[in-house]
């Protein structure tokens, strides 16, 4: 099960009720954070994400609206005594940016930060999640991210385990988490003996800031959730081209062509008020579109597909 929480949905400038871009993807006790817009530290508190979580940060590009929150995050975590190391991934320039900002924390950070310069391709792998970067088309070097979650097994079937004389307890837990177990009589039981077939993986794609581009369309193919910037409506498409951004229609066409299940639009300009014109334009092309709001949550991993669970 994955939970996506929009911590900031603004484009360029924070406004009342809308912070700058930041998205948290929660999976069990781990949190992946995509972009770190200004004031992300308070948004993490509001979203109930703890200080000492297993956390990795992925930055799309070095424009201020996407990185201004990082120094605040480092400071907050230090003041509150974080001890777990923090991994930060992003393009060239991020290493120096973090180094300079760390120096402003006069007592030093209470935890180790490691910053990785990324290239396109896989950048992160944990037990269940792989994050890959792809290069997009913006005014500076910029990446989008593809997040794939694969459950280790299908649903655990207690009756099958009992039939095979696997004792309840730690062996059941090991099988349910994808490990083979050895019984006292020497037999080995595999997860596939006592679970349903493994469900397909879940894919989330985040565009970062970009013009429509082939790399984004390819990454978005079959995505359960495409999170795409939609800075402008088509009326302002000239501006979108000049400034390296997307229109709502452009984002919707990518979702349609790549057969994504749901499109969540974010990073929309304050000029459109509550964003209604952005949503209307996209829905005309791709009806399964939602407009992200700060602290909105989308849950993935249910049989009925991605679902907005709060904040719409
Ligand atoms: Zn940008
Ligand atoms: Zn931006």
Short mmCIF file of C-alpha atoms and ligand atoms in Angstrom, two decimals:
data_model
loop_
_atom_site.label_atom_id
_atom_site.label_comp_id
_atom_site.label_asym_id
_atom_site.label_seq_id
_atom_site.Cartn_x
_atom_site.Cartn_y
_atom_site.Cartn_z
CA UNK A 1 0.00 0.00 0.00
CA UNK A 2 1.31 3.45 -0.92
CA UNK A 3 0.12 6.81 0.33
CA UNK A 4 0.89 9.96 -1.63
CA UNK A 5 0.65 13.22 0.32
CA UNK A 6 0.94 16.57 -1.43
CA UNK A 7 2.82 18.87 0.93
CA UNK A 8 2.95 21.76 -1.53
CA UNK A 9 1.19 22.33 -4.84
CA UNK A 10 2.14 25.89 -5.76
CA UNK A 11 4.06 26.95 -8.84
CA UNK A 12 6.75 29.64 -8.49
CA UNK A 13 5.31 31.50 -5.44
CA UNK A 14 3.63 30.31 -2.25
CA UNK A 15 0.10 31.65 -1.77
CA UNK A 16 -2.47 31.41 1.01
CA UNK A 17 -3.05 27.69 1.52
CA UNK A 18 -0.57 26.58 -1.13
CA UNK A 19 3.08 25.91 -0.43
CA UNK A 20 5.82 25.26 -2.93
CA UNK A 21 6.29 21.82 -4.54
CA UNK A 22 6.84 18.82 -2.29
CA UNK A 23 5.31 15.37 -2.40
CA UNK A 24 5.69 12.59 0.16
CA UNK A 25 5.26 8.93 -0.79
CA UNK A 26 4.75 6.78 2.30
CA UNK A 27 5.28 3.06 2.30
CA UNK A 28 5.16 1.33 5.66
CA UNK A 29 7.61 3.22 7.88
CA UNK A 30 9.55 4.73 4.97
CA UNK A 31 9.00 8.10 3.38
CA UNK A 32 10.26 9.28 0.00
CA UNK A 33 10.12 13.01 -0.47
CA UNK A 34 10.05 14.52 -3.95
CA UNK A 35 11.18 18.17 -4.06
CA UNK A 36 11.51 20.35 -1.01
CA UNK A 37 9.57 23.57 -1.52
CA UNK A 38 9.68 26.38 1.00
CA UNK A 39 8.08 25.59 4.37
CA UNK A 40 8.15 21.86 3.82
CA UNK A 41 9.20 21.50 7.46
CA UNK A 42 5.83 22.66 8.78
CA UNK A 43 3.96 20.69 6.16
CA UNK A 44 5.70 17.49 7.30
CA UNK A 45 4.43 18.20 10.81
CA UNK A 46 0.90 18.83 9.54
CA UNK A 47 1.00 15.59 7.54
CA UNK A 48 2.07 13.70 10.67
CA UNK A 49 5.44 12.60 9.24
CA UNK A 50 7.88 12.11 12.12
CA UNK A 51 11.36 13.50 12.56
CA UNK A 52 13.15 10.19 12.74
CA UNK A 53 11.43 8.38 9.86
CA UNK A 54 13.41 6.44 7.30
CA UNK A 55 13.53 9.25 4.76
CA UNK A 56 15.07 9.86 1.37
CA UNK A 57 14.78 13.13 -0.54
CA UNK A 58 14.71 13.38 -4.34
CA UNK A 59 15.14 16.79 -5.97
CA UNK A 60 14.03 17.29 -9.58
CA UNK A 61 16.08 20.39 -10.40
CA UNK A 62 17.90 23.28 -8.83
CA UNK A 63 15.24 25.99 -9.19
CA UNK A 64 14.59 27.81 -5.93
CA UNK A 65 10.91 26.87 -5.66
CA UNK A 66 11.97 23.19 -5.47
CA UNK A 67 14.89 23.44 -3.00
CA UNK A 68 14.17 26.37 -0.67
CA UNK A 69 12.68 24.01 1.92
CA UNK A 70 15.78 21.85 2.22
CA UNK A 71 17.75 24.12 4.61
CA UNK A 72 14.69 24.39 6.86
CA UNK A 73 14.30 20.64 6.84
CA UNK A 74 17.94 20.12 7.88
CA UNK A 75 17.59 22.69 10.66
CA UNK A 76 14.32 21.29 11.99
CA UNK A 77 15.62 17.72 12.03
CA UNK A 78 18.73 18.88 13.93
CA UNK A 79 16.81 20.91 16.49
CA UNK A 80 14.51 17.96 17.10
CA UNK A 81 17.40 15.51 17.40
CA UNK A 82 17.10 13.31 14.34
CA UNK A 83 19.63 10.48 14.47
CA UNK A 84 18.95 8.45 11.33
CA UNK A 85 21.10 9.34 8.31
CA UNK A 86 19.42 11.25 5.51
CA UNK A 87 20.01 10.49 1.83
CA UNK A 88 19.40 13.27 -0.68
CA UNK A 89 19.41 12.69 -4.45
CA UNK A 90 19.44 15.29 -7.20
CA UNK A 91 21.26 17.00 -10.05
CA UNK A 92 24.65 18.64 -10.08
CA UNK A 93 24.76 21.65 -7.76
CA UNK A 94 22.83 19.93 -4.97
CA UNK A 95 25.96 18.73 -3.17
CA UNK A 96 27.34 22.28 -2.90
CA UNK A 97 23.91 23.68 -2.00
CA UNK A 98 23.49 21.26 0.91
CA UNK A 99 27.08 21.82 2.07
CA UNK A 100 26.66 25.61 2.17
CA UNK A 101 23.32 25.39 3.95
CA UNK A 102 24.62 22.91 6.50
CA UNK A 103 27.22 25.49 7.51
CA UNK A 104 24.41 27.84 8.59
CA UNK A 105 23.31 25.33 11.24
CA UNK A 106 25.70 26.61 13.89
CA UNK A 107 25.70 23.53 16.11
CA UNK A 108 26.01 21.23 13.09
CA UNK A 109 23.41 18.66 12.08
CA UNK A 110 22.58 15.90 14.56
CA UNK A 111 22.59 13.29 11.79
CA UNK A 112 24.64 12.36 8.77
CA UNK A 113 23.47 13.60 5.34
CA UNK A 114 24.71 12.01 2.16
CA UNK A 115 24.02 13.79 -1.12
CA UNK A 116 24.12 11.84 -4.37
CA UNK A 117 24.45 13.45 -7.80
CA UNK A 118 22.10 11.54 -10.07
CA UNK A 119 22.08 10.64 -13.74
CA UNK A 120 19.13 9.17 -15.62
CA UNK A 121 18.46 5.55 -14.64
CA UNK A 122 17.88 3.77 -11.32
CA UNK A 123 18.88 5.91 -8.33
CA UNK A 124 17.38 4.17 -5.30
CA UNK A 125 16.33 0.70 -4.30
CA UNK A 126 14.91 -0.59 -1.04
CA UNK A 127 13.17 -3.87 -0.26
CA UNK A 128 10.00 -3.00 -2.15
CA UNK A 129 10.61 0.29 -3.94
CA UNK A 130 12.74 1.31 -6.89
CA UNK A 131 13.14 4.95 -7.91
CA UNK A 132 14.51 5.80 -11.36
CA UNK A 133 15.23 9.21 -12.81
CA UNK A 134 14.58 10.33 -16.38
CA UNK A 135 15.72 13.58 -17.96
CA UNK A 136 12.99 16.06 -18.86
CA UNK A 137 12.86 19.26 -20.91
CA UNK A 138 13.10 22.38 -18.72
CA UNK A 139 15.31 25.48 -18.73
CA UNK A 140 18.01 23.78 -16.64
CA UNK A 141 19.05 20.16 -16.16
CA UNK A 142 15.91 18.60 -14.71
CA UNK A 143 14.69 15.12 -13.91
CA UNK A 144 11.38 13.39 -13.40
CA UNK A 145 11.09 10.32 -11.19
CA UNK A 146 9.47 6.94 -11.64
CA UNK A 147 8.61 5.12 -8.42
CA UNK A 148 7.77 1.42 -8.62
CA UNK A 149 6.50 -0.54 -5.65
CA UNK A 150 6.42 -4.31 -5.79
CA UNK A 151 4.88 -6.31 -2.97
CA UNK A 152 7.09 -9.29 -2.14
CA UNK A 153 4.22 -11.79 -2.20
CA UNK A 154 0.49 -12.10 -2.78
CA UNK A 155 -1.99 -12.46 0.09
CA UNK A 156 -1.00 -14.92 2.80
CA UNK A 157 -3.27 -17.98 2.98
CA UNK A 158 -3.34 -19.36 6.58
CA UNK A 159 -5.19 -22.55 5.53
CA UNK A 160 -2.44 -23.46 3.07
CA UNK A 161 0.21 -22.87 5.76
CA UNK A 162 -1.66 -25.12 8.19
CA UNK A 163 -2.07 -27.83 5.54
CA UNK A 164 1.70 -27.79 5.08
CA UNK A 165 2.21 -27.97 8.89
CA UNK A 166 3.98 -24.61 9.09
CA UNK A 167 3.67 -23.52 12.73
CA UNK A 168 2.08 -20.13 13.37
CA UNK A 169 4.35 -17.25 14.44
CA UNK A 170 7.70 -16.11 13.04
CA UNK A 171 7.65 -18.59 10.15
CA UNK A 172 4.30 -17.25 8.95
CA UNK A 173 5.62 -13.72 9.14
CA UNK A 174 8.77 -14.68 7.20
CA UNK A 175 6.72 -16.35 4.46
CA UNK A 176 4.32 -13.40 4.23
CA UNK A 177 7.28 -11.05 3.79
CA UNK A 178 8.69 -13.12 0.94
CA UNK A 179 11.27 -15.39 2.59
CA UNK A 180 11.68 -19.16 2.21
CA UNK A 181 11.53 -21.03 5.53
CA UNK A 182 12.98 -24.35 6.62
CA UNK A 183 10.81 -26.58 8.82
CA UNK A 184 12.13 -28.83 11.60
CA UNK A 185 11.51 -31.93 9.46
CA UNK A 186 13.89 -30.50 6.83
CA UNK A 187 11.29 -29.41 4.26
CA UNK A 188 11.59 -25.94 2.73
CA UNK A 189 8.41 -23.93 2.19
CA UNK A 190 8.38 -21.01 -0.23
CA UNK A 191 6.12 -17.95 -0.11
CA UNK A 192 4.46 -19.04 -3.36
CA UNK A 193 3.28 -22.24 -1.57
CA UNK A 194 1.21 -20.27 0.92
CA UNK A 195 0.23 -17.02 -0.83
CA UNK A 196 -1.86 -15.95 -3.79
CA UNK A 197 -0.05 -14.83 -6.97
CA UNK A 198 2.02 -11.69 -6.57
CA UNK A 199 -0.02 -8.62 -7.59
CA UNK A 200 1.37 -6.38 -10.33
CA UNK A 201 3.65 -3.57 -9.16
CA UNK A 202 2.38 -0.04 -8.58
CA UNK A 203 3.88 2.81 -10.55
CA UNK A 204 3.87 6.50 -9.73
CA UNK A 205 5.51 8.99 -12.09
CA UNK A 206 6.36 12.56 -11.10
CA UNK A 207 7.19 14.99 -13.92
CA UNK A 208 8.99 17.74 -12.03
CA UNK A 209 9.03 20.92 -14.19
CA UNK A 210 9.01 20.19 -17.89
CA UNK A 211 7.66 20.73 -21.38
CA UNK A 212 5.88 17.70 -22.83
CA UNK A 213 8.66 15.27 -23.76
CA UNK A 214 9.15 11.70 -24.87
CA UNK A 215 10.98 10.64 -21.69
CA UNK A 216 7.98 11.65 -19.58
CA UNK A 217 5.49 9.90 -21.89
CA UNK A 218 7.58 6.73 -21.84
CA UNK A 219 7.94 6.72 -18.06
CA UNK A 220 4.21 7.39 -17.63
CA UNK A 221 3.19 4.38 -19.73
CA UNK A 222 0.67 2.38 -17.72
CA UNK A 223 1.34 4.40 -14.54
CA UNK A 224 -1.19 4.00 -11.76
CA UNK A 225 -0.69 7.65 -10.93
CA UNK A 226 0.91 10.37 -13.04
CA UNK A 227 1.71 13.47 -11.01
CA UNK A 228 2.32 16.22 -13.52
CA UNK A 229 3.00 19.90 -13.35
CA UNK A 230 0.36 22.04 -15.08
CA UNK A 231 1.59 25.58 -14.71
CA UNK A 232 -0.71 27.14 -17.34
CA UNK A 233 -3.91 26.70 -19.34
CA UNK A 234 -3.75 26.56 -23.14
CA UNK A 235 -4.65 30.26 -23.30
CA UNK A 236 -1.16 30.92 -21.94
CA UNK A 237 0.58 28.25 -23.99
CA UNK A 238 3.05 30.81 -25.35
CA UNK A 239 4.24 31.45 -21.81
CA UNK A 240 4.43 27.71 -21.13
CA UNK A 241 6.73 27.28 -24.11
CA UNK A 242 8.94 30.22 -23.19
CA UNK A 243 9.30 29.24 -19.55
CA UNK A 244 9.71 25.51 -20.05
CA UNK A 245 6.42 24.43 -18.51
CA UNK A 246 3.35 22.37 -19.30
CA UNK A 247 -0.24 23.34 -19.95
CA UNK A 248 -3.11 21.42 -18.35
CA UNK A 249 -4.07 20.13 -21.81
CA UNK A 250 -0.49 18.99 -22.44
CA UNK A 251 -0.42 17.04 -19.17
CA UNK A 252 -3.82 15.48 -19.91
CA UNK A 253 -2.72 14.39 -23.39
CA UNK A 254 0.32 12.64 -21.90
CA UNK A 255 -1.90 10.84 -19.36
CA UNK A 256 -4.28 9.79 -22.14
CA UNK A 257 -1.61 8.59 -24.56
CA UNK A 258 0.36 6.76 -21.90
CA UNK A 259 -2.80 5.08 -20.52
CA UNK A 260 -2.20 6.27 -16.96
CA UNK A 261 -4.97 5.40 -14.50
CA UNK A 262 -5.10 8.72 -12.72
CA UNK A 263 -3.60 12.15 -13.34
CA UNK A 264 -2.90 14.51 -10.45
CA UNK A 265 -2.05 18.05 -11.50
CA UNK A 266 0.23 20.13 -9.34
CA UNK A 267 2.56 23.17 -9.59
CA UNK A 268 -0.18 25.35 -11.11
CA UNK A 269 0.22 29.10 -11.29
CA UNK A 270 -1.46 31.37 -8.71
CA UNK A 271 -2.94 33.32 -11.64
CA UNK A 272 -5.71 30.68 -11.92
CA UNK A 273 -7.05 31.22 -8.40
CA UNK A 274 -8.23 27.92 -6.96
CA UNK A 275 -7.09 26.13 -10.11
CA UNK A 276 -10.58 25.43 -11.54
CA UNK A 277 -9.63 26.44 -15.11
CA UNK A 278 -6.63 24.07 -14.96
CA UNK A 279 -8.78 21.15 -13.79
CA UNK A 280 -11.57 21.84 -16.31
CA UNK A 281 -9.15 21.97 -19.24
CA UNK A 282 -7.47 18.68 -18.29
CA UNK A 283 -10.72 16.84 -17.54
CA UNK A 284 -12.00 17.70 -21.00
CA UNK A 285 -9.23 15.46 -22.36
CA UNK A 286 -8.59 13.02 -19.51
CA UNK A 287 -11.57 12.63 -17.13
CA UNK A 288 -9.60 10.75 -14.44
CA UNK A 289 -7.84 13.98 -13.43
CA UNK A 290 -7.67 15.46 -9.94
CA UNK A 291 -6.23 18.79 -8.92
CA UNK A 292 -3.74 18.37 -6.08
CA UNK A 293 -4.32 20.49 -2.98
CA UNK A 294 -1.95 20.93 -0.06
CA UNK A 295 -2.25 17.93 2.29
CA UNK A 296 -4.39 15.95 -0.18
CA UNK A 297 -3.80 12.19 0.08
CA UNK A 298 -4.07 9.57 -2.63
CA UNK A 299 -3.95 5.90 -1.69
CA UNK A 300 -2.68 3.24 -4.11
CA UNK A 301 -2.81 -0.52 -3.83
CA UNK A 302 -6.55 -1.09 -3.48
CA UNK A 303 -8.32 -3.29 -5.99
CA UNK A 304 -10.32 -0.30 -7.26
CA UNK A 305 -7.18 1.70 -8.18
CA UNK A 306 -5.81 5.01 -6.90
CA UNK A 307 -8.24 6.86 -4.66
CA UNK A 308 -8.24 10.35 -3.12
CA UNK A 309 -8.76 9.70 0.57
CA UNK A 310 -8.69 13.27 1.89
CA UNK A 311 -8.21 16.87 0.93
CA UNK A 312 -10.02 17.06 -2.43
ZN1 LIG B 1 11.76 24.99 -12.65
ZN1 LIG B 2 9.00 25.00 -10.39
#
